[in-house]
CSV table of C-alpha atoms in Angstrom, one decimal:
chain,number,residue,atom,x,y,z
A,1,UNK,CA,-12.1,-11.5,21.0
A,2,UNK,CA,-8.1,-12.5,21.0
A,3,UNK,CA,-6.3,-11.8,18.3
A,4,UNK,CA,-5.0,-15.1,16.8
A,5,UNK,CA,-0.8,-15.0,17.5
A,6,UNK,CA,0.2,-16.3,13.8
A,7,UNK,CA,1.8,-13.1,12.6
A,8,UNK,CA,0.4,-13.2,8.8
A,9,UNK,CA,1.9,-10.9,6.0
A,10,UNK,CA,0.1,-10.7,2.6
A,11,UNK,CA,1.3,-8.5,-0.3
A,12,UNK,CA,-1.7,-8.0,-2.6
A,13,UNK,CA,0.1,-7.9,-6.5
A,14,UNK,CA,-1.5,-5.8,-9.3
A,15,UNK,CA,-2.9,-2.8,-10.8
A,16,UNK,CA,-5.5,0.1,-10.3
A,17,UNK,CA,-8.1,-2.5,-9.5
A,18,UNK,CA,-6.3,-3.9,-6.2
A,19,UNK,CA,-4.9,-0.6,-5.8
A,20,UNK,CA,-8.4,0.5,-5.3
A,21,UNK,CA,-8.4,3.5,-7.7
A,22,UNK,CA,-11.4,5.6,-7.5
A,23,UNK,CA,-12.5,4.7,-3.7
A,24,UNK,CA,-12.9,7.6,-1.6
A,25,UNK,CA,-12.3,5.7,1.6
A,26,UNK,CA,-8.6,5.1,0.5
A,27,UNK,CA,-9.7,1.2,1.6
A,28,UNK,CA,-10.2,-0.9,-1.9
A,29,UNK,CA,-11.4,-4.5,-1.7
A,30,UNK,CA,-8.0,-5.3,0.1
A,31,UNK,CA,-8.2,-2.6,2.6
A,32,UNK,CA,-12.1,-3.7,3.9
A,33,UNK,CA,-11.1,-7.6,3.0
A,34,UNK,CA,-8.1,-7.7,5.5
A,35,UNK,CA,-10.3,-5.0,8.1
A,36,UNK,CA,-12.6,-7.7,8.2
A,37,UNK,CA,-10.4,-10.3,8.8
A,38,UNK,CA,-8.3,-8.4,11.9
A,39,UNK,CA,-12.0,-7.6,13.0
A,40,UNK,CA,-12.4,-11.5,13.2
A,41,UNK,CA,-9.0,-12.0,15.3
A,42,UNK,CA,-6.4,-12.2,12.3
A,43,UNK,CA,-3.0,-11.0,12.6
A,44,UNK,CA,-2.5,-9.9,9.0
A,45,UNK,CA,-0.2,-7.1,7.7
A,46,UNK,CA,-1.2,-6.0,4.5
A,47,UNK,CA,1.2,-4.8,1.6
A,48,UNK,CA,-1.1,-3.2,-1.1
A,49,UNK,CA,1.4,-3.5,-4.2
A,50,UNK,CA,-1.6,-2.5,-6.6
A,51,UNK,CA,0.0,-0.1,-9.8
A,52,UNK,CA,-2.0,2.0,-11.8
A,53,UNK,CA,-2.1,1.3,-16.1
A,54,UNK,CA,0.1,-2.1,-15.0
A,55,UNK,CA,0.4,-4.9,-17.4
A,56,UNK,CA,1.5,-8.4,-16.9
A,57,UNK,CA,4.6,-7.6,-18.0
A,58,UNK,CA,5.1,-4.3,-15.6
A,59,UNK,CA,4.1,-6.9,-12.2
A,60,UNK,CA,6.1,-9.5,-13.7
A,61,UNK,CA,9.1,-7.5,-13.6
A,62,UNK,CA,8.9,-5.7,-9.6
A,63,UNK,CA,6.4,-8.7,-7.5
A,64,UNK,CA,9.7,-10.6,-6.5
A,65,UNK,CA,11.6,-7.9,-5.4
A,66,UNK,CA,8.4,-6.1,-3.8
A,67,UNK,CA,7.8,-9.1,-1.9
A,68,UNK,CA,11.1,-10.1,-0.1
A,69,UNK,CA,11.8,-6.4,1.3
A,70,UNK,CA,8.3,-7.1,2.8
A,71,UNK,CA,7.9,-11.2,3.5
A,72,UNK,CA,10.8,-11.9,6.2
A,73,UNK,CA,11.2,-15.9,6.9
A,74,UNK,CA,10.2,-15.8,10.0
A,75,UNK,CA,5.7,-14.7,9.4
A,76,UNK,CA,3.4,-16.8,7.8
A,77,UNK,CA,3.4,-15.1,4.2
A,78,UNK,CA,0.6,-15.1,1.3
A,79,UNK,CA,0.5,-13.4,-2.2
A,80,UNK,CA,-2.6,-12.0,-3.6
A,81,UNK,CA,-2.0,-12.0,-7.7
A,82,UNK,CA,-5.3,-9.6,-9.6
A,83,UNK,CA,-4.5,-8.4,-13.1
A,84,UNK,CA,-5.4,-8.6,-16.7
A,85,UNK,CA,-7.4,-5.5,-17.7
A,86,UNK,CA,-4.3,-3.6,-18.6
A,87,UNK,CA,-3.2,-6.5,-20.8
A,88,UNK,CA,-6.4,-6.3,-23.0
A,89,UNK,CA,-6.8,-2.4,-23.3
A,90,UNK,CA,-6.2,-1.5,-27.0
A,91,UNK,CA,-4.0,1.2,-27.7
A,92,UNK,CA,-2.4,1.7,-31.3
A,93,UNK,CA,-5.6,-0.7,-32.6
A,94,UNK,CA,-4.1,-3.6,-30.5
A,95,UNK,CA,-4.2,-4.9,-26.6
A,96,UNK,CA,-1.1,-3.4,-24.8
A,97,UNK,CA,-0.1,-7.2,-23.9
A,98,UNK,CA,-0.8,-10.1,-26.9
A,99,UNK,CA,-2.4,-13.2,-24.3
A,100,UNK,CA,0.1,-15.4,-25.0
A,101,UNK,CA,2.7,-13.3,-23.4
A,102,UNK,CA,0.0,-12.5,-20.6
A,103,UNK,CA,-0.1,-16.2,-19.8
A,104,UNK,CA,3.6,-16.8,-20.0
A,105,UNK,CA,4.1,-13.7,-17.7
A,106,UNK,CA,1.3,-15.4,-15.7
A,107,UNK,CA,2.7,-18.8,-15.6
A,108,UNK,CA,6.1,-17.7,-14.8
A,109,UNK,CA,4.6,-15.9,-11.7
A,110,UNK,CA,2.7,-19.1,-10.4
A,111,UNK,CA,5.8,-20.6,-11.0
A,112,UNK,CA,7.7,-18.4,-8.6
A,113,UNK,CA,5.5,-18.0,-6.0
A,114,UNK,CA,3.9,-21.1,-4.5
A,115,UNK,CA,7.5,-22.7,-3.0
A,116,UNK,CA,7.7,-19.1,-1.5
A,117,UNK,CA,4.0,-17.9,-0.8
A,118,UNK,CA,0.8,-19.6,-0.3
A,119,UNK,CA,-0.6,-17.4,-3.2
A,120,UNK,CA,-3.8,-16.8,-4.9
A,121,UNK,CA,-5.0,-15.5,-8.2
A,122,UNK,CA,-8.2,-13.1,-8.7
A,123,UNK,CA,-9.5,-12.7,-12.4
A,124,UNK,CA,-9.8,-9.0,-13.7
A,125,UNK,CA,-13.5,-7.7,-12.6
A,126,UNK,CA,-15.7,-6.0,-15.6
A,127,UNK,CA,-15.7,-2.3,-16.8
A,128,UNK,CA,-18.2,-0.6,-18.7
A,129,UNK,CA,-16.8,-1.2,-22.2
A,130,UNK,CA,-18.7,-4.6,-23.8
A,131,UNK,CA,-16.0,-5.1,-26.5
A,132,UNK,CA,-13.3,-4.9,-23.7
A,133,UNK,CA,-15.4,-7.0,-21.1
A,134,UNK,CA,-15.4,-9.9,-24.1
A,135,UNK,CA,-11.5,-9.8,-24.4
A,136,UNK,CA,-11.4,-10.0,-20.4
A,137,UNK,CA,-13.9,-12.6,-20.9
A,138,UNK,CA,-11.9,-15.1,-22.7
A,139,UNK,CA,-8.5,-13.8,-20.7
A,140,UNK,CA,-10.1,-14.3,-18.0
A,141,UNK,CA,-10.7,-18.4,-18.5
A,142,UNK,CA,-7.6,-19.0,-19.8
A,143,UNK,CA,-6.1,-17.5,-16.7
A,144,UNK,CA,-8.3,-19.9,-14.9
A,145,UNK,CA,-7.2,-22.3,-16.8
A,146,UNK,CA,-3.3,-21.4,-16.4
A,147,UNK,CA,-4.2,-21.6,-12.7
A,148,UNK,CA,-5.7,-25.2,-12.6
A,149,UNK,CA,-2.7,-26.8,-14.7
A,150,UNK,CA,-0.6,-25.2,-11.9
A,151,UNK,CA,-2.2,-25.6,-8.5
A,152,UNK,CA,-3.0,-22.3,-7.7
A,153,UNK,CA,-6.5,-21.5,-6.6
A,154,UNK,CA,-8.4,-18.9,-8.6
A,155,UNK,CA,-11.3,-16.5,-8.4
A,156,UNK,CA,-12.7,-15.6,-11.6
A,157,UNK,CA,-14.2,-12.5,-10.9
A,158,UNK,CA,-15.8,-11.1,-14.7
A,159,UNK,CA,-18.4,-13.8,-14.6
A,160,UNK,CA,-20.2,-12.5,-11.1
A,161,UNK,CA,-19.9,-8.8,-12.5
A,162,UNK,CA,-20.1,-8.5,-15.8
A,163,UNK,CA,-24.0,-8.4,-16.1
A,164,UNK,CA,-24.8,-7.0,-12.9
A,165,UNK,CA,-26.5,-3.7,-12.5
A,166,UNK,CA,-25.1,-2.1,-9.5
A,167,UNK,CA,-21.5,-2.3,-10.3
A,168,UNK,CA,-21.9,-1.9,-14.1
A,169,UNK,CA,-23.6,1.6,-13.2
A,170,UNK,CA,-21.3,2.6,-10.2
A,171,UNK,CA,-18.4,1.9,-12.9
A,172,UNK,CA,-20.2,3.8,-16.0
A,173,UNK,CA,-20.6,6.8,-13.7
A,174,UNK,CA,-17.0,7.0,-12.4
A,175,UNK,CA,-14.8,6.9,-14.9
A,176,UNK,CA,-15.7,3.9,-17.2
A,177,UNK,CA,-12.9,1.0,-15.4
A,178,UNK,CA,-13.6,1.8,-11.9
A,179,UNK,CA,-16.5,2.2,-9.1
A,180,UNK,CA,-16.3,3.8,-5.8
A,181,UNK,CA,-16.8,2.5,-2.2
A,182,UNK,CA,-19.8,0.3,-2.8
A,183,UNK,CA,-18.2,-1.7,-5.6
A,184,UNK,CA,-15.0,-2.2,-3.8
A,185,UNK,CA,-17.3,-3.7,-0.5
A,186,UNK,CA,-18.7,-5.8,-3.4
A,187,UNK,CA,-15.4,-7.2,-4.2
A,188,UNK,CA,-14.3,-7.5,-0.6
A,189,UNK,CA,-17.9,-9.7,0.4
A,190,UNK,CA,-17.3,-11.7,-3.1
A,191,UNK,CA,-13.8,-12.5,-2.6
A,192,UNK,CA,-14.3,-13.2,1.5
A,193,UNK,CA,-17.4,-15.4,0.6
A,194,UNK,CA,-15.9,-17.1,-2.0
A,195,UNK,CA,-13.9,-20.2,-0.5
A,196,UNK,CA,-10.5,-18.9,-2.0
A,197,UNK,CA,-9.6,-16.5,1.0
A,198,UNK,CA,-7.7,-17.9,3.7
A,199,UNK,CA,-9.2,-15.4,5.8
A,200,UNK,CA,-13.1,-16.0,5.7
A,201,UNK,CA,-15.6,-16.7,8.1
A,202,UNK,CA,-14.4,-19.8,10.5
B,1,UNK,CA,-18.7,18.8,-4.6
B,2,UNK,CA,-16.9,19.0,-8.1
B,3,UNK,CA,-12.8,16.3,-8.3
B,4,UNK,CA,-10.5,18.6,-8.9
B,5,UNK,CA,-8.8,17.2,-12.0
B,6,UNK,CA,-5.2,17.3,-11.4
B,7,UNK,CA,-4.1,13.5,-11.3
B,8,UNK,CA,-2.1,13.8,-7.9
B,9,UNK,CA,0.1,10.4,-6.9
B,10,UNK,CA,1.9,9.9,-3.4
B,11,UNK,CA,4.3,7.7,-2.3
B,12,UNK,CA,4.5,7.4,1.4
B,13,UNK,CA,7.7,5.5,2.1
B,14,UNK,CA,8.5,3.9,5.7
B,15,UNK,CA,8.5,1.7,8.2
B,16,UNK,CA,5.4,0.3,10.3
B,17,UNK,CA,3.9,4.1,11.3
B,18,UNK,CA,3.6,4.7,7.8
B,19,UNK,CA,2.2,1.2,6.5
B,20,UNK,CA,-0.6,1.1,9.8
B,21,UNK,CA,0.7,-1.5,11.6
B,22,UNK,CA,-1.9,-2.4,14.6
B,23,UNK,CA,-5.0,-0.6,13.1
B,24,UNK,CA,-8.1,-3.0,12.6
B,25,UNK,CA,-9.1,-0.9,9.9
B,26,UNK,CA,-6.2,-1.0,7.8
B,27,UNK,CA,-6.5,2.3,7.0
B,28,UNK,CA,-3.2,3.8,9.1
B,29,UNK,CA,-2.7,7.4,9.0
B,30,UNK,CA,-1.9,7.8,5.0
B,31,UNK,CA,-5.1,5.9,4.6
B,32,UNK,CA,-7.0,8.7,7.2
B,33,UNK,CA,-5.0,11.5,5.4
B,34,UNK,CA,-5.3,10.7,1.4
B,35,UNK,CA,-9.8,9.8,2.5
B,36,UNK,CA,-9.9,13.1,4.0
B,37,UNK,CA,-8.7,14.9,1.2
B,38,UNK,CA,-10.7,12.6,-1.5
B,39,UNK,CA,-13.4,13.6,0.1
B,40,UNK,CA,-12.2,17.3,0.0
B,41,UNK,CA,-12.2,17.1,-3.5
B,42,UNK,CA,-8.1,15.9,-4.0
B,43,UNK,CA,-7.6,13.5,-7.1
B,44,UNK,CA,-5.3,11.3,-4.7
B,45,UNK,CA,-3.8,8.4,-6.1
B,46,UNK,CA,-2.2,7.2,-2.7
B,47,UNK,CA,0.5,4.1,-2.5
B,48,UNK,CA,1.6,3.2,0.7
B,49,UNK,CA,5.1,2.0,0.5
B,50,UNK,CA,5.6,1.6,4.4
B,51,UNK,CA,7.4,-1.9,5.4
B,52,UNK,CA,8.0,-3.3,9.3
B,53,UNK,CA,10.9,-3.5,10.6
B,54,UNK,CA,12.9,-1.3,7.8
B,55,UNK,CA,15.7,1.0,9.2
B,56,UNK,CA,16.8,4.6,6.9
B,57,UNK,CA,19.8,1.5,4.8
B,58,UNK,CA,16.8,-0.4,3.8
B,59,UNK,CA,14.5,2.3,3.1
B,60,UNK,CA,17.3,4.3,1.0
B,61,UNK,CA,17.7,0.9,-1.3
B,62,UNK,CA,14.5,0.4,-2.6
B,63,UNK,CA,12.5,3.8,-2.3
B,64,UNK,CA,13.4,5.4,-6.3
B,65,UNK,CA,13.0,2.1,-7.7
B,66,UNK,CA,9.3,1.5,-6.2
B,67,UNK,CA,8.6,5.5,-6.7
B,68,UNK,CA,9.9,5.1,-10.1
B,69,UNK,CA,7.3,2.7,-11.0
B,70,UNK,CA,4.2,4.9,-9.4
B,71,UNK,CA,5.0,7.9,-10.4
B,72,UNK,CA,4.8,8.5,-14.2
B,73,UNK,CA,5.8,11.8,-16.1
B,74,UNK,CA,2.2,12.7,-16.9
B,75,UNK,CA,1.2,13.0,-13.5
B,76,UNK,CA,1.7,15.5,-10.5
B,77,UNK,CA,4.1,13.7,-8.0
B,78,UNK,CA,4.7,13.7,-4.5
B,79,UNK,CA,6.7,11.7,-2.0
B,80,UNK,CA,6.6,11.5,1.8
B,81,UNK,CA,9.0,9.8,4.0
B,82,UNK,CA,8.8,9.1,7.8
B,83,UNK,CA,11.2,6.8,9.5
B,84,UNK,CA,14.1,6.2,12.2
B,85,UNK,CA,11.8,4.4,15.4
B,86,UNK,CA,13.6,1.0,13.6
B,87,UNK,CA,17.3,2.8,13.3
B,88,UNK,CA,17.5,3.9,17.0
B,89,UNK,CA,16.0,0.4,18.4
B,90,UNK,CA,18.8,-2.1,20.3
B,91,UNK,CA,19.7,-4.7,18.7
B,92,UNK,CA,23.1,-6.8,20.3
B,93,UNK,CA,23.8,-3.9,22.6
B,94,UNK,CA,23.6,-0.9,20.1
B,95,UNK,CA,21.6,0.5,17.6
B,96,UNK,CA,20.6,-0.8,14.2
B,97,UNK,CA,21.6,2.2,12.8
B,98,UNK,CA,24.4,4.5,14.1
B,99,UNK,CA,22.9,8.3,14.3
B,100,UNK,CA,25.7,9.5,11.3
B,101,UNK,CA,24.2,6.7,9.2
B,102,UNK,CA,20.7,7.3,10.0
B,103,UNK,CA,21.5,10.9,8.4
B,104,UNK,CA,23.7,10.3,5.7
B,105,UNK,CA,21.1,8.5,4.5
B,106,UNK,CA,18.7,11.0,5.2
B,107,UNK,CA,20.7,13.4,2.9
B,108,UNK,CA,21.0,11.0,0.0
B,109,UNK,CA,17.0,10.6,0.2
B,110,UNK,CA,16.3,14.5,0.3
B,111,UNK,CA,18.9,14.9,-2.5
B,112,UNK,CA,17.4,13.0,-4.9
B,113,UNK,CA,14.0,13.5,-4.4
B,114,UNK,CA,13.0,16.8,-4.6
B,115,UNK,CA,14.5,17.4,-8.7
B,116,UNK,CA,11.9,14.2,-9.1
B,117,UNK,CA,8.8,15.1,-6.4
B,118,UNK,CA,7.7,17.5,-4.2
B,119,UNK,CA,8.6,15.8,-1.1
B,120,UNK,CA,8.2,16.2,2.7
B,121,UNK,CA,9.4,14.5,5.9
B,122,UNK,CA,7.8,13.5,8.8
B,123,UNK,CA,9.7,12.6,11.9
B,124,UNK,CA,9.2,9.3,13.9
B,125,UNK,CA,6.0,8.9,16.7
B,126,UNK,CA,6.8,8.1,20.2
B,127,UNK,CA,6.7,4.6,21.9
B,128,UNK,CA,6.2,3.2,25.4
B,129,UNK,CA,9.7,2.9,26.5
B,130,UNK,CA,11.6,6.3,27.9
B,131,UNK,CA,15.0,5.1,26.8
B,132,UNK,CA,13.9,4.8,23.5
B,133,UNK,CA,12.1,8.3,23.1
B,134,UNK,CA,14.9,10.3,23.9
B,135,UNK,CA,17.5,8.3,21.7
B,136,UNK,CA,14.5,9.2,19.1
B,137,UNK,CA,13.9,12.6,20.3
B,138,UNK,CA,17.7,13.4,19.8
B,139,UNK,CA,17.1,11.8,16.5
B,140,UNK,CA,14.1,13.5,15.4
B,141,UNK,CA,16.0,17.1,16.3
B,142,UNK,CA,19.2,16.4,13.9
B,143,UNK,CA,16.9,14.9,11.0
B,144,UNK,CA,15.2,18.3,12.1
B,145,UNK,CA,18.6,20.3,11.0
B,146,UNK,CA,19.1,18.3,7.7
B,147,UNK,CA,15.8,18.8,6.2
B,148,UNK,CA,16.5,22.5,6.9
B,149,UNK,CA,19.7,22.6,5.4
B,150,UNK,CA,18.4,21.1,2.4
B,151,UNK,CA,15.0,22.9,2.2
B,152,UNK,CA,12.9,20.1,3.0
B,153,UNK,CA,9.7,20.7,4.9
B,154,UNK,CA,9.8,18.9,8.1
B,155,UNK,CA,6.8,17.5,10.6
B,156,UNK,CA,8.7,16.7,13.7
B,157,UNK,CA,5.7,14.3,16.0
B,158,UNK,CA,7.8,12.9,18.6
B,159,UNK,CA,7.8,16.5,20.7
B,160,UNK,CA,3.7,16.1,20.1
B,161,UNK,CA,3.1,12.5,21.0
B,162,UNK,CA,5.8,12.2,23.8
B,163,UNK,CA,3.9,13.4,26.9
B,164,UNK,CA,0.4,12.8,25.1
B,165,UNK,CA,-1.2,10.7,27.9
B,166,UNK,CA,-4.0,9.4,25.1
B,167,UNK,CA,-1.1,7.9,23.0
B,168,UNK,CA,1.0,6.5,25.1
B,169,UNK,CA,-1.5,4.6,26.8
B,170,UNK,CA,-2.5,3.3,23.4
B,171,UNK,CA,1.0,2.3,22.6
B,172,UNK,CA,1.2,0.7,26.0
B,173,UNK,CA,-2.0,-1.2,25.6
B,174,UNK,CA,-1.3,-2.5,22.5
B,175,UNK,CA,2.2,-3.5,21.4
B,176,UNK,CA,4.8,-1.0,22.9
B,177,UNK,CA,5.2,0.6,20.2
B,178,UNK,CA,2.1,1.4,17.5
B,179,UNK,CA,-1.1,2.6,18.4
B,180,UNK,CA,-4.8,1.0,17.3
B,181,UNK,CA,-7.3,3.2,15.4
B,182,UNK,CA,-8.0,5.9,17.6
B,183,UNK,CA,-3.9,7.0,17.4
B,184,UNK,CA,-3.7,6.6,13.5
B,185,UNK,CA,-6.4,9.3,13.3
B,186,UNK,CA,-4.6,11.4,15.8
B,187,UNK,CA,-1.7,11.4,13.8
B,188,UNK,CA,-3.8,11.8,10.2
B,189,UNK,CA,-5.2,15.0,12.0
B,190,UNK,CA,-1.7,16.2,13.2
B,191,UNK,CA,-0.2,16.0,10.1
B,192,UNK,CA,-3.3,17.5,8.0
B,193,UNK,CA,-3.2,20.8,10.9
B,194,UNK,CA,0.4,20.9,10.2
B,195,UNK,CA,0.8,23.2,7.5
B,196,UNK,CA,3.4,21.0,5.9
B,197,UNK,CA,0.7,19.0,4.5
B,198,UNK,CA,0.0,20.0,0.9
B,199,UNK,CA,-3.9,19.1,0.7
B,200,UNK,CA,-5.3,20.3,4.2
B,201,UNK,CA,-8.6,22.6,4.2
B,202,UNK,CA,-8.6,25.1,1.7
């Protein structure tokens, strides 16, 4: 196998979820989603720029900065955007982030990045809590359709876990948001499967 | 096997040893390092804040702000820097970084980090070319000396990788400079022997 010479940089912007919180292989879906596409001959450098309890607001505020210490002109560069459960959490009876600002924070991003960044957008996946899994629910269509009115390509992810066995179990054991190493391969083999990802199968 | 329960977060700040360049899993040595104590039990939140090509200037300017963000009040913080391959590299003749820069910035790091994080240091790997280790090897000594003087626990890896024949060849084979897999667990394994490490075998 040669390794393909495009020298590709991706910074992966977010919170616990892309972080990979919880996996004790220290690899998340973006660690085993760019593994497997190095193993197929990509050249990709990975920034994982996932924060823990991060809202909208919070990425809003650092991804620019993040990014151009780590996107030089000269590589082929690609954001990653996944966030949206932090938004909806309640604390003090209300969600940390009301949606409209999650979608202005969301629109100003997808403003931003495109004429910088080929760049992505991966909906919030489900946790074990139904009430919060319905506020994701509806975030996470209006995200969608944030996306499609700007051009960005989106992955909504809530839909494909929300009534499935394996992760809802894997996450209700852990720690109620999150599941281990199997949940994160599941995310990895969703989002490489999916037709979003640059990276995928050729 | 019972999680400990202390909520322990790490930044590793750096250059490309620290974020993994070259390793098909994506895992690098802070990936090797944080799994193998995760699966000792460790409640490791690890963020690898490693970027290619930074020298000690670029690291200085951004390292609080991204720690900052990481590293709440609630939570038991650590930090671990490990640069200055990039400051001793040729660029128009002469390094990118003269050695009394390299080290002043050194010193501003290791002043302001400890009153925030515990923090350690870990000196620069070898590469392939000769010239370049000993420019680093004189480098490695004198951040050596300013770590002391400011009571900073110091992991000096050059004098352990430098006539490695396993390593160098690895270097060589791949890009002259970073190793592949096999290397990034050498180094994960150095580093958890070392004693400096806080989470080795207990």
């Amino acid at each position: 196998m040669t390794m393909n010479t495009k020298d590709i940089r991706i910074c992966f912007i977010g919170d616990s979820y892309v972080q990979g919180t919880g996996d004790p292989e220290c690899l998340g879906w973006v660690g085993r989603l760019c593994a497997s596409a190095r193993q197929a001959g990509r050249n990709i450098t990975a920034y994982n720029l996932g924060v823990r309890r991060e809202t909208s607001r919070d990425i809003a505020q650092r991804w620019l900065a993040e990014c151009e210490r780590r996107l030089p002109a000269t590589t082929d560069n690609y954001v990653v955007f996944s966030f949206g459960a932090n938004d909806v959490a309640i604390e003090d009876g209300a969600p940390r982030i009301a949606e409209p600002e999650t979608l202005a924070n969301l629109r100003t991003m997808l403003a931003a990045a495109p004429p910088r960044y080929r760049t992505l957008l991966i909906g919030p996946p489900a946790a074990h809590d139904d009430a919060h899994n319905a506020r994701l629910q509806q975030l996470s269509e209006r995200m969608g359709e944030v996306a499609a009115q700007m051009g960005v390509p989106y992955l909504a992810l809530l839909p494909l876990l929300v009534d499935n066995r394996q992760w809802r179990d894997e996450v209700r054991n852990n720690d109620g948001a999150h599941p281990q190493a199997p949940g994160y391969a599941q995310l990895a083999t969703i989002i490489a499967a999916s037709g979003v990802w640059w990276f995928g199968k050729q």
